Amino acid sequence: MALISLSSDALDVGLTHIALPCRSMKKTIAFYGRYARMQVVHRRQGEMGEVVWLSDKTRPFVIVFLEGASTETTLGPLAHLGVGCESRAEVDRLIMMARQDGINVHGPHDSGPPVGYWVFLTDPDGHKLELSYGQEVGLSVERAVDENT
């Protein structure tokens, strides 16, 4: 999938990011690159340490990671970031990789529509990443937009 084309004078409107602390930017970038196909789209030195924006380049949304910030509060046990995968087999492949890498894996679970097939992985700082197939987020948003037009 390609990112939506935006002009250079486009303003950000709507939900654009979530910011999370991390202890090691290198480990965080590697984890989200491997399991969520995210890439660095912005990097700078902040007041407290390095700041990186990660994106899967499918929509104008990033996860902002702040290195060196306290990680006392993490996403979990139910709070999480969700990433949709192309197939159930892709979710299973990532689960197998995570287990081989020693990553904490909770699942998989098949909850049927609209939730689908999903698993939680724990990132290097304890945040939860959900990988899923068959969730109906896009369909639900599309229906809501159609109802309001």
PDB file of C-alpha atoms in Angstrom:
ATOM      1  CA  MET A   1       0.000   0.000   0.000  1.00  0.00           C
ATOM      2  CA  ALA A   2       1.183   3.495  -0.766  1.00  0.00           C
ATOM      3  CA  LEU A   3       0.730   6.493   1.478  1.00  0.00           C
ATOM      4  CA  ILE A   4      -1.980   8.928   0.519  1.00  0.00           C
ATOM      5  CA  SER A   5      -0.464  11.727  -1.562  1.00  0.00           C
ATOM      6  CA  LEU A   6      -0.462  14.999   0.355  1.00  0.00           C
ATOM      7  CA  SER A   7       0.607  18.373  -0.957  1.00  0.00           C
ATOM      8  CA  SER A   8       3.455  20.158   0.816  1.00  0.00           C
ATOM      9  CA  ASP A   9       1.038  22.812   2.089  1.00  0.00           C
ATOM     10  CA  ALA A  10      -1.427  20.306   3.587  1.00  0.00           C
ATOM     11  CA  LEU A  11      -2.263  20.833   7.232  1.00  0.00           C
ATOM     12  CA  ASP A  12      -2.614  17.946   9.646  1.00  0.00           C
ATOM     13  CA  VAL A  13      -6.245  17.503  10.667  1.00  0.00           C
ATOM     14  CA  GLY A  14      -7.615  14.693  12.810  1.00  0.00           C
ATOM     15  CA  LEU A  15      -5.721  12.032  14.718  1.00  0.00           C
ATOM     16  CA  THR A  16      -2.055  12.236  13.634  1.00  0.00           C
ATOM     17  CA  HIS A  17       0.039  10.447  16.257  1.00  0.00           C
ATOM     18  CA  ILE A  18       0.477   8.802  19.610  1.00  0.00           C
ATOM     19  CA  ALA A  19       3.624   9.424  21.688  1.00  0.00           C
ATOM     20  CA  LEU A  20       5.247   6.731  23.810  1.00  0.00           C
ATOM     21  CA  PRO A  21       8.393   6.563  25.912  1.00  0.00           C
ATOM     22  CA  CYS A  22      11.192   4.116  25.166  1.00  0.00           C
ATOM     23  CA  ARG A  23      14.506   3.236  26.784  1.00  0.00           C
ATOM     24  CA  SER A  24      16.390   2.202  23.621  1.00  0.00           C
ATOM     25  CA  MET A  25      15.548   3.832  20.303  1.00  0.00           C
ATOM     26  CA  LYS A  26      17.588   1.223  18.461  1.00  0.00           C
ATOM     27  CA  LYS A  27      15.578  -1.675  19.947  1.00  0.00           C
ATOM     28  CA  THR A  28      12.285   0.158  19.439  1.00  0.00           C
ATOM     29  CA  ILE A  29      12.980   0.927  15.771  1.00  0.00           C
ATOM     30  CA  ALA A  30      14.037  -2.680  15.186  1.00  0.00           C
ATOM     31  CA  PHE A  31      10.913  -4.112  16.903  1.00  0.00           C
ATOM     32  CA  TYR A  32       8.394  -1.952  15.037  1.00  0.00           C
ATOM     33  CA  GLY A  33      10.272  -2.381  11.759  1.00  0.00           C
ATOM     34  CA  ARG A  34      10.230  -6.170  12.099  1.00  0.00           C
ATOM     35  CA  TYR A  35       6.680  -6.694  13.411  1.00  0.00           C
ATOM     36  CA  ALA A  36       4.724  -3.677  12.090  1.00  0.00           C
ATOM     37  CA  ARG A  37       6.691  -2.741   8.937  1.00  0.00           C
ATOM     38  CA  MET A  38       7.232   0.761  10.275  1.00  0.00           C
ATOM     39  CA  GLN A  39      10.052   3.045   9.199  1.00  0.00           C
ATOM     40  CA  VAL A  40      11.620   6.212  10.552  1.00  0.00           C
ATOM     41  CA  VAL A  41      10.057   9.218   8.805  1.00  0.00           C
ATOM     42  CA  HIS A  42      11.466  11.876  11.156  1.00  0.00           C
ATOM     43  CA  ARG A  43      14.290  11.956  13.685  1.00  0.00           C
ATOM     44  CA  ARG A  44      15.632  14.715  15.914  1.00  0.00           C
ATOM     45  CA  GLN A  45      17.265  15.405  19.246  1.00  0.00           C
ATOM     46  CA  GLY A  46      14.671  16.511  21.801  1.00  0.00           C
ATOM     47  CA  GLU A  47      15.056  18.158  25.187  1.00  0.00           C
ATOM     48  CA  MET A  48      15.316  14.825  27.017  1.00  0.00           C
ATOM     49  CA  GLY A  49      16.786  12.629  24.267  1.00  0.00           C
ATOM     50  CA  GLU A  50      16.195  11.343  20.774  1.00  0.00           C
ATOM     51  CA  VAL A  51      12.731  11.667  19.206  1.00  0.00           C
ATOM     52  CA  VAL A  52      11.690   9.415  16.318  1.00  0.00           C
ATOM     53  CA  TRP A  53       8.488   9.251  14.299  1.00  0.00           C
ATOM     54  CA  LEU A  54       7.665   5.778  12.919  1.00  0.00           C
ATOM     55  CA  SER A  55       5.119   5.154  10.163  1.00  0.00           C
ATOM     56  CA  ASP A  56       3.971   2.250   8.023  1.00  0.00           C
ATOM     57  CA  LYS A  57       3.409   4.859   5.273  1.00  0.00           C
ATOM     58  CA  THR A  58      -0.168   3.722   4.611  1.00  0.00           C
ATOM     59  CA  ARG A  59      -1.791   6.803   6.143  1.00  0.00           C
ATOM     60  CA  PRO A  60      -0.675  10.110   7.683  1.00  0.00           C
ATOM     61  CA  PHE A  61      -0.228   8.709  11.201  1.00  0.00           C
ATOM     62  CA  VAL A  62       2.943   8.160  13.235  1.00  0.00           C
ATOM     63  CA  ILE A  63       4.027   6.730  16.547  1.00  0.00           C
ATOM     64  CA  VAL A  64       6.327   9.229  18.236  1.00  0.00           C
ATOM     65  CA  PHE A  65       8.920   7.548  20.446  1.00  0.00           C
ATOM     66  CA  LEU A  66      10.754   9.602  23.066  1.00  0.00           C
ATOM     67  CA  GLU A  67      13.993   7.965  24.160  1.00  0.00           C
ATOM     68  CA  GLY A  68      15.036   8.321  27.750  1.00  0.00           C
ATOM     69  CA  ALA A  69      11.576   9.234  28.945  1.00  0.00           C
ATOM     70  CA  SER A  70      10.186   7.284  31.876  1.00  0.00           C
ATOM     71  CA  THR A  71       8.590   3.984  30.867  1.00  0.00           C
ATOM     72  CA  GLU A  72       6.783   3.457  34.166  1.00  0.00           C
ATOM     73  CA  THR A  73       3.417   3.668  32.380  1.00  0.00           C
ATOM     74  CA  THR A  74       3.143   1.406  29.364  1.00  0.00           C
ATOM     75  CA  LEU A  75       0.399   0.398  26.956  1.00  0.00           C
ATOM     76  CA  GLY A  76      -1.075  -2.692  28.523  1.00  0.00           C
ATOM     77  CA  PRO A  77      -2.598  -4.919  29.651  1.00  0.00           C
ATOM     78  CA  LEU A  78      -5.475  -4.025  27.294  1.00  0.00           C
ATOM     79  CA  ALA A  79      -4.237  -0.662  25.981  1.00  0.00           C
ATOM     80  CA  HIS A  80      -2.358  -1.336  22.737  1.00  0.00           C
ATOM     81  CA  LEU A  81      -1.397  -0.261  19.240  1.00  0.00           C
ATOM     82  CA  GLY A  82      -3.191  -2.202  16.496  1.00  0.00           C
ATOM     83  CA  VAL A  83      -1.774  -3.164  13.101  1.00  0.00           C
ATOM     84  CA  GLY A  84      -3.785  -4.981  10.433  1.00  0.00           C
ATOM     85  CA  CYS A  85      -2.032  -7.715   8.430  1.00  0.00           C
ATOM     86  CA  GLU A  86      -2.799  -8.952   4.896  1.00  0.00           C
ATOM     87  CA  SER A  87      -3.650 -12.512   5.959  1.00  0.00           C
ATOM     88  CA  ARG A  88      -4.048 -14.891   8.851  1.00  0.00           C
ATOM     89  CA  ALA A  89      -0.917 -16.660   7.582  1.00  0.00           C
ATOM     90  CA  GLU A  90       1.020 -13.378   7.943  1.00  0.00           C
ATOM     91  CA  VAL A  91      -0.128 -13.057  11.559  1.00  0.00           C
ATOM     92  CA  ASP A  92       0.978 -16.655  12.178  1.00  0.00           C
ATOM     93  CA  ARG A  93       4.361 -15.991  10.512  1.00  0.00           C
ATOM     94  CA  LEU A  94       4.945 -12.964  12.748  1.00  0.00           C
ATOM     95  CA  ILE A  95       3.909 -14.966  15.832  1.00  0.00           C
ATOM     96  CA  MET A  96       6.458 -17.645  14.947  1.00  0.00           C
ATOM     97  CA  MET A  97       9.177 -15.001  14.446  1.00  0.00           C
ATOM     98  CA  ALA A  98       8.298 -13.326  17.741  1.00  0.00           C
ATOM     99  CA  ARG A  99       8.471 -16.593  19.644  1.00  0.00           C
ATOM    100  CA  GLN A 100      11.851 -17.376  18.041  1.00  0.00           C
ATOM    101  CA  ASP A 101      13.021 -13.880  19.031  1.00  0.00           C
ATOM    102  CA  GLY A 102      11.953 -14.397  22.657  1.00  0.00           C
ATOM    103  CA  ILE A 103       9.154 -11.805  22.418  1.00  0.00           C
ATOM    104  CA  ASN A 104       6.244 -12.176  24.863  1.00  0.00           C
ATOM    105  CA  VAL A 105       3.278 -13.424  22.786  1.00  0.00           C
ATOM    106  CA  HIS A 106      -0.322 -13.477  24.062  1.00  0.00           C
ATOM    107  CA  GLY A 107      -2.518 -15.443  21.689  1.00  0.00           C
ATOM    108  CA  PRO A 108      -3.464 -15.899  18.953  1.00  0.00           C
ATOM    109  CA  HIS A 109      -7.220 -15.549  19.377  1.00  0.00           C
ATOM    110  CA  ASP A 110     -10.011 -15.747  16.811  1.00  0.00           C
ATOM    111  CA  SER A 111     -12.840 -13.490  17.966  1.00  0.00           C
ATOM    112  CA  GLY A 112     -14.793 -13.536  14.695  1.00  0.00           C
ATOM    113  CA  PRO A 113     -16.212 -10.378  13.090  1.00  0.00           C
ATOM    114  CA  PRO A 114     -15.688  -7.519  13.650  1.00  0.00           C
ATOM    115  CA  VAL A 115     -12.552  -8.243  15.747  1.00  0.00           C
ATOM    116  CA  GLY A 116     -11.012 -11.044  13.692  1.00  0.00           C
ATOM    117  CA  TYR A 117      -7.851 -13.032  14.351  1.00  0.00           C
ATOM    118  CA  TRP A 118      -5.392 -11.276  16.649  1.00  0.00           C
ATOM    119  CA  VAL A 119      -2.366 -11.557  18.910  1.00  0.00           C
ATOM    120  CA  PHE A 120      -0.562  -9.249  21.347  1.00  0.00           C
ATOM    121  CA  LEU A 121       3.228  -8.886  21.232  1.00  0.00           C
ATOM    122  CA  THR A 122       5.141  -7.011  23.932  1.00  0.00           C
ATOM    123  CA  ASP A 123       7.670  -4.451  22.694  1.00  0.00           C
ATOM    124  CA  PRO A 124      11.067  -3.861  24.398  1.00  0.00           C
ATOM    125  CA  ASP A 125       9.486  -1.373  26.844  1.00  0.00           C
ATOM    126  CA  GLY A 126       6.376  -3.387  27.727  1.00  0.00           C
ATOM    127  CA  HIS A 127       3.948  -1.648  25.336  1.00  0.00           C
ATOM    128  CA  LYS A 128       1.480  -3.978  23.615  1.00  0.00           C
ATOM    129  CA  LEU A 129       1.299  -4.316  19.826  1.00  0.00           C
ATOM    130  CA  GLU A 130      -1.727  -6.093  18.395  1.00  0.00           C
ATOM    131  CA  LEU A 131      -1.343  -7.816  15.036  1.00  0.00           C
ATOM    132  CA  SER A 132      -4.651  -8.763  13.452  1.00  0.00           C
ATOM    133  CA  TYR A 133      -6.378 -10.050  10.368  1.00  0.00           C
ATOM    134  CA  GLY A 134     -10.049  -9.558   9.557  1.00  0.00           C
ATOM    135  CA  GLN A 135     -10.824  -6.580  11.754  1.00  0.00           C
ATOM    136  CA  GLU A 136     -13.476  -4.309  10.323  1.00  0.00           C
ATOM    137  CA  VAL A 137     -12.156  -0.915  11.403  1.00  0.00           C
ATOM    138  CA  GLY A 138     -12.032   0.480   7.858  1.00  0.00           C
ATOM    139  CA  LEU A 139     -15.506  -0.839   7.039  1.00  0.00           C
ATOM    140  CA  SER A 140     -16.938   0.615  10.248  1.00  0.00           C
ATOM    141  CA  VAL A 141     -15.421   4.025   9.569  1.00  0.00           C
ATOM    142  CA  GLU A 142     -16.604   3.949   5.944  1.00  0.00           C
ATOM    143  CA  ARG A 143     -20.160   3.085   7.042  1.00  0.00           C
ATOM    144  CA  ALA A 144     -20.124   5.899   9.614  1.00  0.00           C
ATOM    145  CA  VAL A 145     -18.916   8.402   6.992  1.00  0.00           C
ATOM    146  CA  ASP A 146     -21.591   7.246   4.516  1.00  0.00           C
ATOM    147  CA  GLU A 147     -24.301   7.593   7.177  1.00  0.00           C
ATOM    148  CA  ASN A 148     -23.224  11.183   7.878  1.00  0.00           C
ATOM    149  CA  THR A 149     -23.122  12.344   4.244  1.00  0.00           C
TER     150      THR A 149
END
